[in-house]
Coordinates of C-alpha atoms and ligand atoms in Angstrom, one line a residue:
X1496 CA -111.9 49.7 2.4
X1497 CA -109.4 47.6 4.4
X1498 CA -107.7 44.6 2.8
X1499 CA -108.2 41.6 5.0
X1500 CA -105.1 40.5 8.0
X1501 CA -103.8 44.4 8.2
X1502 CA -103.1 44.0 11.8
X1503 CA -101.1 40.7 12.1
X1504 CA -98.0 42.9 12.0
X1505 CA -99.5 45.1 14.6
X1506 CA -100.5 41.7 16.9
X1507 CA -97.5 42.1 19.5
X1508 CA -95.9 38.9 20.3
X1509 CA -97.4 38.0 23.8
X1510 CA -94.6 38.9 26.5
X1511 CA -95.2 34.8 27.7
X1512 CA -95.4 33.2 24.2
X1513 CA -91.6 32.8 24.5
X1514 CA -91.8 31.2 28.0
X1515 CA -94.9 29.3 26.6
X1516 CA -93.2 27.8 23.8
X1517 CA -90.1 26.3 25.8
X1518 CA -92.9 24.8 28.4
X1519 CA -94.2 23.0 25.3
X1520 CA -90.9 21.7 24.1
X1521 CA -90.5 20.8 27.6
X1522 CA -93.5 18.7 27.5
X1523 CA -92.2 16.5 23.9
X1524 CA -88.7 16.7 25.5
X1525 CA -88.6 13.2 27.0
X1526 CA -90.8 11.3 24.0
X1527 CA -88.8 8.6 22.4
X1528 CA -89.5 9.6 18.8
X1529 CA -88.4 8.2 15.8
X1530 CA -89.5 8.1 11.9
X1531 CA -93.0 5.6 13.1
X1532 CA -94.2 4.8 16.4
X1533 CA -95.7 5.8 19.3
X1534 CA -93.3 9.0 20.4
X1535 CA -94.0 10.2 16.9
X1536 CA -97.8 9.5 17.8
X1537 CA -97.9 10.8 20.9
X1538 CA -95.9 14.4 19.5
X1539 CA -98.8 14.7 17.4
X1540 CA -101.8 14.0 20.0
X1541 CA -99.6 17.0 21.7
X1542 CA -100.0 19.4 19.1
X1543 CA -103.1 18.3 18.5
X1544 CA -103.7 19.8 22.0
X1545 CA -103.1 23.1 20.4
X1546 CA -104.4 23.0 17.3
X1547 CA -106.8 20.8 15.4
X1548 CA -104.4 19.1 13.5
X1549 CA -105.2 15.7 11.3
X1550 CA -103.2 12.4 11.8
X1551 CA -102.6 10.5 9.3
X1552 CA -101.3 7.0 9.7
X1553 CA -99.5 5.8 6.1
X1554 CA -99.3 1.7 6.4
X1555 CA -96.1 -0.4 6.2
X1556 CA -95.4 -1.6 3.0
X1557 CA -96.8 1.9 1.2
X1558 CA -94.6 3.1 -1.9
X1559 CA -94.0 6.5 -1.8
X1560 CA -91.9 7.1 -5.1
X1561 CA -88.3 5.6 -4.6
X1562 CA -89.3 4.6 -1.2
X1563 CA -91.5 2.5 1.2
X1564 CA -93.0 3.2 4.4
X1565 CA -90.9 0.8 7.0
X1566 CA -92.0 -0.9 9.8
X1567 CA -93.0 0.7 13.0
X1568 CA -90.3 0.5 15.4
X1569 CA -91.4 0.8 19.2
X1570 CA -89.4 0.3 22.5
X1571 CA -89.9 -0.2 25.9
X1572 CA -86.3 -0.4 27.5
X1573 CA -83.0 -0.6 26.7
X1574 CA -79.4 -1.1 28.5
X1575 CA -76.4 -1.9 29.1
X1576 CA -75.6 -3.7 32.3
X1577 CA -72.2 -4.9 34.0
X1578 CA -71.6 -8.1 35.8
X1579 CA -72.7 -6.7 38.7
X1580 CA -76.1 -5.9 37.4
X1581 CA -75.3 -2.2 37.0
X1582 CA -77.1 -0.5 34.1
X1583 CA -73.8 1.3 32.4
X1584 CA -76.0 2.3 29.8
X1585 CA -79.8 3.1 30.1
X1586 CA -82.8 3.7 28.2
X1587 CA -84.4 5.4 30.9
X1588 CA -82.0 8.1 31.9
X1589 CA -81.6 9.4 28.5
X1590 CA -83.2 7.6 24.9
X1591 CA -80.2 9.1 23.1
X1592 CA -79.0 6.0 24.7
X1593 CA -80.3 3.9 22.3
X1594 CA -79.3 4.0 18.6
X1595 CA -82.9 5.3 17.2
X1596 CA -84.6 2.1 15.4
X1597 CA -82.5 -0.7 17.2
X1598 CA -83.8 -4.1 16.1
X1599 CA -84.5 -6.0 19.7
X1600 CA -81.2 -7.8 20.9
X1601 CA -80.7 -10.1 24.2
X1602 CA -77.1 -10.6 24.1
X1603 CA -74.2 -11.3 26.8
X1604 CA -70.7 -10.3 25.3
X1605 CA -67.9 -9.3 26.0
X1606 CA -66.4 -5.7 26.0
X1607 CA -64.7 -6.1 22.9
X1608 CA -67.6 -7.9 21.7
X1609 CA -69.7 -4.7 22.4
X1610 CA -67.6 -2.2 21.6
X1611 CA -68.3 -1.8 17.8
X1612 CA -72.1 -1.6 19.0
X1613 CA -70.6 1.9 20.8
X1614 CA -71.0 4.9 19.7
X1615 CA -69.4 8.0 21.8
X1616 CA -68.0 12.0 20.8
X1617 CA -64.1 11.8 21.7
X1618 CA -63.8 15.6 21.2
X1619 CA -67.3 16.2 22.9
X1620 CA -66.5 13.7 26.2
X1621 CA -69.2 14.8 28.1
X1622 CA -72.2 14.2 25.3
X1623 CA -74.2 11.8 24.0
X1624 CA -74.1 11.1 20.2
X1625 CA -77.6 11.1 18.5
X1626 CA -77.5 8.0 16.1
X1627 CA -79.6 6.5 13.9
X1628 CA -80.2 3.4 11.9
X1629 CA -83.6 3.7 9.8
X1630 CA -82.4 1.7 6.7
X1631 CA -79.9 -1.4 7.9
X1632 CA -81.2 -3.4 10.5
X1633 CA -79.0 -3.1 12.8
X1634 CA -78.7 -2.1 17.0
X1635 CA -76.7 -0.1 18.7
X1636 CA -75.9 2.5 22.4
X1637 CA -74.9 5.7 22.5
X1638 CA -73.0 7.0 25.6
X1639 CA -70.5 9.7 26.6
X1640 CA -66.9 9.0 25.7
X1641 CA -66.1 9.8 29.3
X1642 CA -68.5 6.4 30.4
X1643 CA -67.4 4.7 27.7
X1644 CA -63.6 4.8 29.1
X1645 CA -64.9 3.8 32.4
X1646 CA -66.1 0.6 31.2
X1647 CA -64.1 -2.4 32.4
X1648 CA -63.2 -5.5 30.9
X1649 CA -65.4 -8.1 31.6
X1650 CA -69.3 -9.7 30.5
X1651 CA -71.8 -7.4 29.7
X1652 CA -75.5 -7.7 29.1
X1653 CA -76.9 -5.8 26.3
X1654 CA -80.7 -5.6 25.9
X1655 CA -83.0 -3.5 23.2
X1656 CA -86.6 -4.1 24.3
X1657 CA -88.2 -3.0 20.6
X1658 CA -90.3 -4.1 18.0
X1659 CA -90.2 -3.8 14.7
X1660 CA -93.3 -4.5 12.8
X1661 CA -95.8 -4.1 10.2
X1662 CA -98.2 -0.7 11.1
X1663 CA -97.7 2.6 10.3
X1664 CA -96.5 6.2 9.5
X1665 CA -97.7 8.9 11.6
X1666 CA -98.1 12.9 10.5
X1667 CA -100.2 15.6 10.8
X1668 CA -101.5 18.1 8.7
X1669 CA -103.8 21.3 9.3
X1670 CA -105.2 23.4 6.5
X1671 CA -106.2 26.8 7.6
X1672 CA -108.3 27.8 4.3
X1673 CA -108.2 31.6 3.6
X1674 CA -110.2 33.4 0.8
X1675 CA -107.9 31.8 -1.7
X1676 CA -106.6 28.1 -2.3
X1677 CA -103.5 29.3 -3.0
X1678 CA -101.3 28.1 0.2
X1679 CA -98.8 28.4 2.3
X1680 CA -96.7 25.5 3.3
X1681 CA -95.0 25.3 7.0
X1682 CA -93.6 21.9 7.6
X1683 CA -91.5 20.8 10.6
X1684 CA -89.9 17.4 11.3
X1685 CA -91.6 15.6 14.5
X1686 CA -89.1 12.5 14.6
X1687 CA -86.0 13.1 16.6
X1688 CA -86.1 12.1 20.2
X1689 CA -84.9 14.0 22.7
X1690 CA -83.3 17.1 20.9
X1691 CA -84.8 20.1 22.3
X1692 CA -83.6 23.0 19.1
X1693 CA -83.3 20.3 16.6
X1694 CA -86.8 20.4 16.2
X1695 CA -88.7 20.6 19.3
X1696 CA -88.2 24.1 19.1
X1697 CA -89.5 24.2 15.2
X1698 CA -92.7 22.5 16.1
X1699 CA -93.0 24.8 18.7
X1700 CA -92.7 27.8 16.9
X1701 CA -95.0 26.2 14.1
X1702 CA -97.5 25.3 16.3
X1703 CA -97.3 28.8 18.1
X1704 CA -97.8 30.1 14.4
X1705 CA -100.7 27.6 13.4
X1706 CA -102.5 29.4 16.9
X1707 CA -102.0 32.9 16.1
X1708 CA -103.2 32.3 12.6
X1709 CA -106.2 30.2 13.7
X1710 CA -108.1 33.0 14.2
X1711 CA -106.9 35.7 11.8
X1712 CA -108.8 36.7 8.7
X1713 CA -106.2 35.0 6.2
X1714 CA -106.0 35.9 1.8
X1715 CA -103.7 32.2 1.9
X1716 CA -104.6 29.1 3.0
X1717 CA -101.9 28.1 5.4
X1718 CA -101.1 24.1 5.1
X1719 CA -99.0 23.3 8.8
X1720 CA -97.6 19.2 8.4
X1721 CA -95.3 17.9 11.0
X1722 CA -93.8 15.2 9.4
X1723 CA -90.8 12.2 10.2
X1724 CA -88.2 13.9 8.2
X1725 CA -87.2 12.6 4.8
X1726 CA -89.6 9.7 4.7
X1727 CA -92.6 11.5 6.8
X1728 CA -92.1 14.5 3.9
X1729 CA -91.8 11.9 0.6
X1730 CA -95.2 10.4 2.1
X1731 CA -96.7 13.5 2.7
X1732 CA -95.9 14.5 -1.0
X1733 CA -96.7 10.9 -2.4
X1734 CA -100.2 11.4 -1.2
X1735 CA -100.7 15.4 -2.5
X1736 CA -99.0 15.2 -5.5
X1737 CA -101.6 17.8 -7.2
X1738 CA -102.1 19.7 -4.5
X1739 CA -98.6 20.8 -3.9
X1740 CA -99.5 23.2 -7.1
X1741 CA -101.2 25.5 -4.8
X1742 CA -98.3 25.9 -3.0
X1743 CA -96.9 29.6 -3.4
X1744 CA -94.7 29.9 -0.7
X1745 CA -93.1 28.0 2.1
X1746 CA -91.3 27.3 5.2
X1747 CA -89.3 24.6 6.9
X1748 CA -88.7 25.2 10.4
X1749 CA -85.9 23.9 12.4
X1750 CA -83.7 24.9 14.8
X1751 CA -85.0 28.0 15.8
X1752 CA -84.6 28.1 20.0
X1753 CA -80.8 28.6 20.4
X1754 CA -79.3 31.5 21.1
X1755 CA -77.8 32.1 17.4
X1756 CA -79.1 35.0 14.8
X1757 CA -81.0 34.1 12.5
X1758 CA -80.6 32.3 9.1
X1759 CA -82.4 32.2 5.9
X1760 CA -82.0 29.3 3.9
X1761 CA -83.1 29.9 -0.1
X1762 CA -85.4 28.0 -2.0
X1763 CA -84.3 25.7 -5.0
X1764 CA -85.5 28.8 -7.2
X1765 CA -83.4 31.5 -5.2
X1766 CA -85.6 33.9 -6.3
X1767 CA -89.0 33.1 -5.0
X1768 CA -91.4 35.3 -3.2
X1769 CA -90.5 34.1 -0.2
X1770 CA -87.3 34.5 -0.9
X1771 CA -87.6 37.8 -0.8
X1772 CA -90.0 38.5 1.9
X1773 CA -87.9 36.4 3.9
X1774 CA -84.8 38.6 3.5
X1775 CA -86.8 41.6 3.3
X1776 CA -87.8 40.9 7.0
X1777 CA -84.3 39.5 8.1
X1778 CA -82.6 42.4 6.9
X1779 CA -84.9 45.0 9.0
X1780 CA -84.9 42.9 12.3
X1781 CA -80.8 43.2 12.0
X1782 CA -78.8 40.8 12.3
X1783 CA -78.9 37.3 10.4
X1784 CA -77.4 34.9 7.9
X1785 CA -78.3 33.8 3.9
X1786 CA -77.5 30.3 2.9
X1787 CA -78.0 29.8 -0.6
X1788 CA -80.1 26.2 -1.1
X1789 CA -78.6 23.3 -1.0
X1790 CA -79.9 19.8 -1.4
X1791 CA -78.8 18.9 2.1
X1792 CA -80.6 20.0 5.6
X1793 CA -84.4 19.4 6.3
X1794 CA -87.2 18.4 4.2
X1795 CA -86.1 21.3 1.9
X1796 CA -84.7 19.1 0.1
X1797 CA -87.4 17.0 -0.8
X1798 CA -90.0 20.2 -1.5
X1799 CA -87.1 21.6 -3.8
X1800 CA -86.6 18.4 -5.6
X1801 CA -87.0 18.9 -9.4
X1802 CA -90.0 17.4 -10.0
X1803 CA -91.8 19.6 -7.3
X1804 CA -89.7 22.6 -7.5
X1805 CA -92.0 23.9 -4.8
X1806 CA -90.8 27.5 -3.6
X1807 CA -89.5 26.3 -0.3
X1808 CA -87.0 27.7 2.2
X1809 CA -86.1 27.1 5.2
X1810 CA -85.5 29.2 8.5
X1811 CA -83.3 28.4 11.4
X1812 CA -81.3 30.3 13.9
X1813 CA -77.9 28.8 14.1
X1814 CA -77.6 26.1 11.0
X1815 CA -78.7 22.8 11.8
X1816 CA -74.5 21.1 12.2
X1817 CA -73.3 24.7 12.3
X1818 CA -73.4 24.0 16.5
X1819 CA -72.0 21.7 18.5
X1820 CA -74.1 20.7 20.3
X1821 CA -76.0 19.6 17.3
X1822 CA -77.1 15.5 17.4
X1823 CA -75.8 15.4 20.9
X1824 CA -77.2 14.9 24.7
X1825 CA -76.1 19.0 25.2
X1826 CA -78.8 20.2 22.5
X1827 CA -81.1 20.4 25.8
X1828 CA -84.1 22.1 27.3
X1829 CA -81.2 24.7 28.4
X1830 CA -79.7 25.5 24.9
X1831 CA -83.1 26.5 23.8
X1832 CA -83.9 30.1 25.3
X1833 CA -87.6 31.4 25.6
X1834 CA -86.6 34.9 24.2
X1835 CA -85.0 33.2 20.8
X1836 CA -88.2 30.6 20.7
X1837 CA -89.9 34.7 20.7
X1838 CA -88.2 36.0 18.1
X1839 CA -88.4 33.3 15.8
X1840 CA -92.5 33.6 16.0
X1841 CA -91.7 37.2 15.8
X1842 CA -89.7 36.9 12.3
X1843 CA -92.3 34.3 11.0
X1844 CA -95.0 36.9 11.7
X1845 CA -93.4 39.3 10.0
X1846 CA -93.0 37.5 7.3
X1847 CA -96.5 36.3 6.6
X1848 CA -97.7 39.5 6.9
X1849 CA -95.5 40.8 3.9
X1850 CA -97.0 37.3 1.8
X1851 CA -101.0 37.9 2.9
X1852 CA -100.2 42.3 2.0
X1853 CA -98.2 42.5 -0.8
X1854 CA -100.1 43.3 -3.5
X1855 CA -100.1 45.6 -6.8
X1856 CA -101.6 48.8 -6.8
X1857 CA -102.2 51.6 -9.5
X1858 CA -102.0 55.2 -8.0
X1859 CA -105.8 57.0 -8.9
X1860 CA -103.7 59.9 -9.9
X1861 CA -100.6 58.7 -11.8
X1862 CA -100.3 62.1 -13.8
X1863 CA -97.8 64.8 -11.1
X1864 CA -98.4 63.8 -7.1
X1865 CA -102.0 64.4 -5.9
X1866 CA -102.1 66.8 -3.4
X1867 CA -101.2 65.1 -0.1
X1868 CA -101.5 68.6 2.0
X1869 CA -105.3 68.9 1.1
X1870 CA -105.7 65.7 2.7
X1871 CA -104.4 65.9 5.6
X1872 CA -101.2 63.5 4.6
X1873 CA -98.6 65.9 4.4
X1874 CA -96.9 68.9 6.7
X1875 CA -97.9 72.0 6.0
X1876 CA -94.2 73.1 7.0
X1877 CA -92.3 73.5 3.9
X1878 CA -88.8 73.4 3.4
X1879 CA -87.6 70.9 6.2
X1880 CA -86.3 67.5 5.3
X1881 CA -88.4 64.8 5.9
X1882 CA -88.9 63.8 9.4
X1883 CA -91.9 61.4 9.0
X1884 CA -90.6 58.1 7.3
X1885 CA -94.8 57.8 7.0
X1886 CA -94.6 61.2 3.7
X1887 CA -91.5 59.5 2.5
X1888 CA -93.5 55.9 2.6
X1889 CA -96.3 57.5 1.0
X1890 CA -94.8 59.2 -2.1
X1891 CA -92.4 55.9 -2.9
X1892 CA -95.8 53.9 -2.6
X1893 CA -97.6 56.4 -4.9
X1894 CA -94.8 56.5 -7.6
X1895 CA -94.7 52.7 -7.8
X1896 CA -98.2 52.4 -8.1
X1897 CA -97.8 51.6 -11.4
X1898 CA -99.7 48.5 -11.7
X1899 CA -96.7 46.6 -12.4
X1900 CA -94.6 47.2 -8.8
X1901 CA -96.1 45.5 -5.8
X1902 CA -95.9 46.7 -2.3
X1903 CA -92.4 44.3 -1.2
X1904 CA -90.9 45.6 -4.7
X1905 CA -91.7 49.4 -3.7
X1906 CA -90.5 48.7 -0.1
X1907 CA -87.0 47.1 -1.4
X1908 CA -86.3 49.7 -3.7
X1909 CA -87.3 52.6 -1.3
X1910 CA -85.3 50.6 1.5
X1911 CA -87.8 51.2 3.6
X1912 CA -89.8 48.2 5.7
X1913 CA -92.3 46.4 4.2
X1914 CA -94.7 47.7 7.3
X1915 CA -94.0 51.4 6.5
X1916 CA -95.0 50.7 3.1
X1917 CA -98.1 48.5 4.1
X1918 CA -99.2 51.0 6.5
X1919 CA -99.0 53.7 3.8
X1920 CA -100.9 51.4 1.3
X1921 CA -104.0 51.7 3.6
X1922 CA -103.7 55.1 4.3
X1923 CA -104.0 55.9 0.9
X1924 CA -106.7 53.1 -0.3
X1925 CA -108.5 54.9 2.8
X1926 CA -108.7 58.1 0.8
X1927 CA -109.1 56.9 -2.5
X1928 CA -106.0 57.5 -3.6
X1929 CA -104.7 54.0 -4.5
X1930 CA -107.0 51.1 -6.3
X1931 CA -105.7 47.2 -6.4
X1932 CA -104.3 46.0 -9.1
X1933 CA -104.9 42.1 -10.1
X1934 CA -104.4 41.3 -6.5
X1935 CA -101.3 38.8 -5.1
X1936 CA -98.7 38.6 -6.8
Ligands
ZN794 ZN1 -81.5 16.5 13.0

């Protein structure tokens, strides 16, 4: 008897996935997105491409616990032109340009005049700031500090071709069942415009993730919602409030194309399952960082909030701020690199195999070691140290079969990796030799 979703380990990460997944944040790169609108729509119809995910469209107006859903924003154009017509500023070449959520202006002014409107990176000259103004009304353009010094004195014409308006809230959701409710969350922010790591690359990787498990037999139900962060999150929780108490392990996703290691940020609890499995996985793929939670990054912080609690971490490569090219023109289609957008699917793989396989077992002969060589499962050469990690997996799996270790416990205290440990789990179910034990833990 096999458990169900043995192999997903074994599934190799296709040789193109990585190349695959940059051509997709390729294809959001130039969307004007934002928290509501049409670039947020249209990110989803993308994914939607891919996999059958839901939209859902949360009115204006809504209350979602402290909050309410704002108005849609939408834009057309956008620039700054000289007196000679010039556009010094523009919409089209880049919508960083643009502070995200401008109100419409039509305004001539003077430099000075304009100048508080301008937002630039002194230290990074050559890059465009990523701004932001979802809350205040308010406009604003974003340029490098380099154009910003080559603007003359004279009359300039600033124009913000947007609406703001009563509609709605875009994100998607797609629930994967599996034999159990029980799920597992993977949520990635959809509303920044265009940034390729920060989060292209996690709705990438997510939606690379909601494919391979599209068609694998699955013990969880996976739950995949690309969300506007902060808001797009507190909706999505306003309107599952009871069903976020199937939630027994999950992910936020960011950041996760650069060329940095990998980091592991904990849940609120520290100690969760996925916690662990995380770290268990990090720490056998080699190199990476622990952050311990903190109620600042992604839309961690709203799953970890106290009245959710909801075991929640969150996995980057390089931190989201811990680059500089973070919230700026540079974090391109070239700073995200097909082999880290691999990787990353690779880790995430890796660690929902450890969630849908660890389970308790209870050894069918606890009293002395059954007789492995009868079997077949042992070398008939005595006296040599161990060679095969698979004997060493096998008798740490058989002691701990105790009905009260599961299979990441046995692997973390034999130090070996989770897979050895799975693998040696089946081998020994195949021959009767191990029974399940009350199942997930
Ligand atoms: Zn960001």
């Amino acid at each position: 008897m096999t458990a169900p979703f043995r192999d997903l380990a074994d599934t190799p990460i296709p040789a193109d996935a990585g190349a695959r997944m940059h051509a997709f944040v390729a294809e959001l790169y130039p969307l004007c997105r934002s928290i509501t609108g049409d670039g947020l729509r249209r990110t989803l119809a993308l994914i939607a491409a891919r996999i059958p995910l839901e939209v859902r469209e949360v009115p204006t107006g809504t209350p979602v616990f402290d909050w309410t859903v704002p108005r849609e924003w939408n834009i057309e154009d956008a620039y700054v032109k000289n007196a000679k017509g010039e556009r010094v500023i523009d919409f089209r070449a880049s919508n960083l340009a643009v502070v995200n959520y401008s109100a419409p202006v039509s305004a001539r002014m003077t430099l000075a005049e304009l100048r508080p409107r301008l937002h630039s990176l002194p230290d990074k000259p050559g890059w465009i700031p990523y701004r932001t103004s979802y809350y205040k009304e308010d406009w604003g353009f974003c340029l490098s500090h380099e154009r910003l010094l080559a603007l003359e004195e004279g009359t300039y014409e600033a124009v913000i071709e947007s609406t703001l308006e009563a509609g709605s809230l875009s994100y998607g959701e797609l629930l994967l069942r599996g034999e159990t409710d029980d799920e597992v969350l993977i949520s990635a922010h959809a509303c920044h415009p265009s940034l390729a790591n920060d989060n292209l690359a996690g709705i990438a990787v997510a939606t690379f993730l909601a494919e391979m498990l599209l068609d694998a037999p699955r013990r969880y139900s996976y739950r995949f919602v690309f969300a506007p962060g902060t808001i797009g999150a507190i909706a999505w929780l306003a309107a599952h409030g009871d069903e976020t108490r199937r939630i027994r392990h999950g992910l936020v996703l960011a950041c996760l194309g650069d060329a940095g290691r990998p980091h592991y940020k904990k849940s609120r609890r520290g100690g969760a399952a996925i916690d662990r499995a995380a770290l268990h996985v990090l720490k056998h793929r080699g190199d990476h960082g622990v952050r311990e939670f903190s109620p600042l990054g992604y839309d961690e912080r709203q799953y970890g909030s106290p009245g959710f609690d909801l075991p929640v971490g969150s996995l980057t490569r390089t931190p989201n701020g811990a680059y500089p090219e973070y919230h700026t023109s540079a974090d391109d289609l070239a700073f995200v690199r097909p082999e880290s957008l691999a990787d990353s699917l690779g880790i995430l793989r890796d660690i929902v195999s450890v969630l849908e396989n660890d389970a308790v077992y209870r050894s069918t002969n606890p009293f002395c070691e059954p007789q492995l060589g009868k079997r077949g499962l042992y070398s008939a050469i005595g006296g040599r140290t161990f060679q095969d990690d698979l004997e060493v997996a096998l008798l740490w799996t058989l002691n701990l079969a105790d009905g009260a270790h599961g299979l990441l416990d046995i692997a973390e205290r034999s130090g070996l990796p989770f897979d050895r440990i799975r693998r040696a789990a089946a081998v020994l179910r195949e021959h009767g030799l191990l029974t399940p034990d009350g199942g997930a833990q």
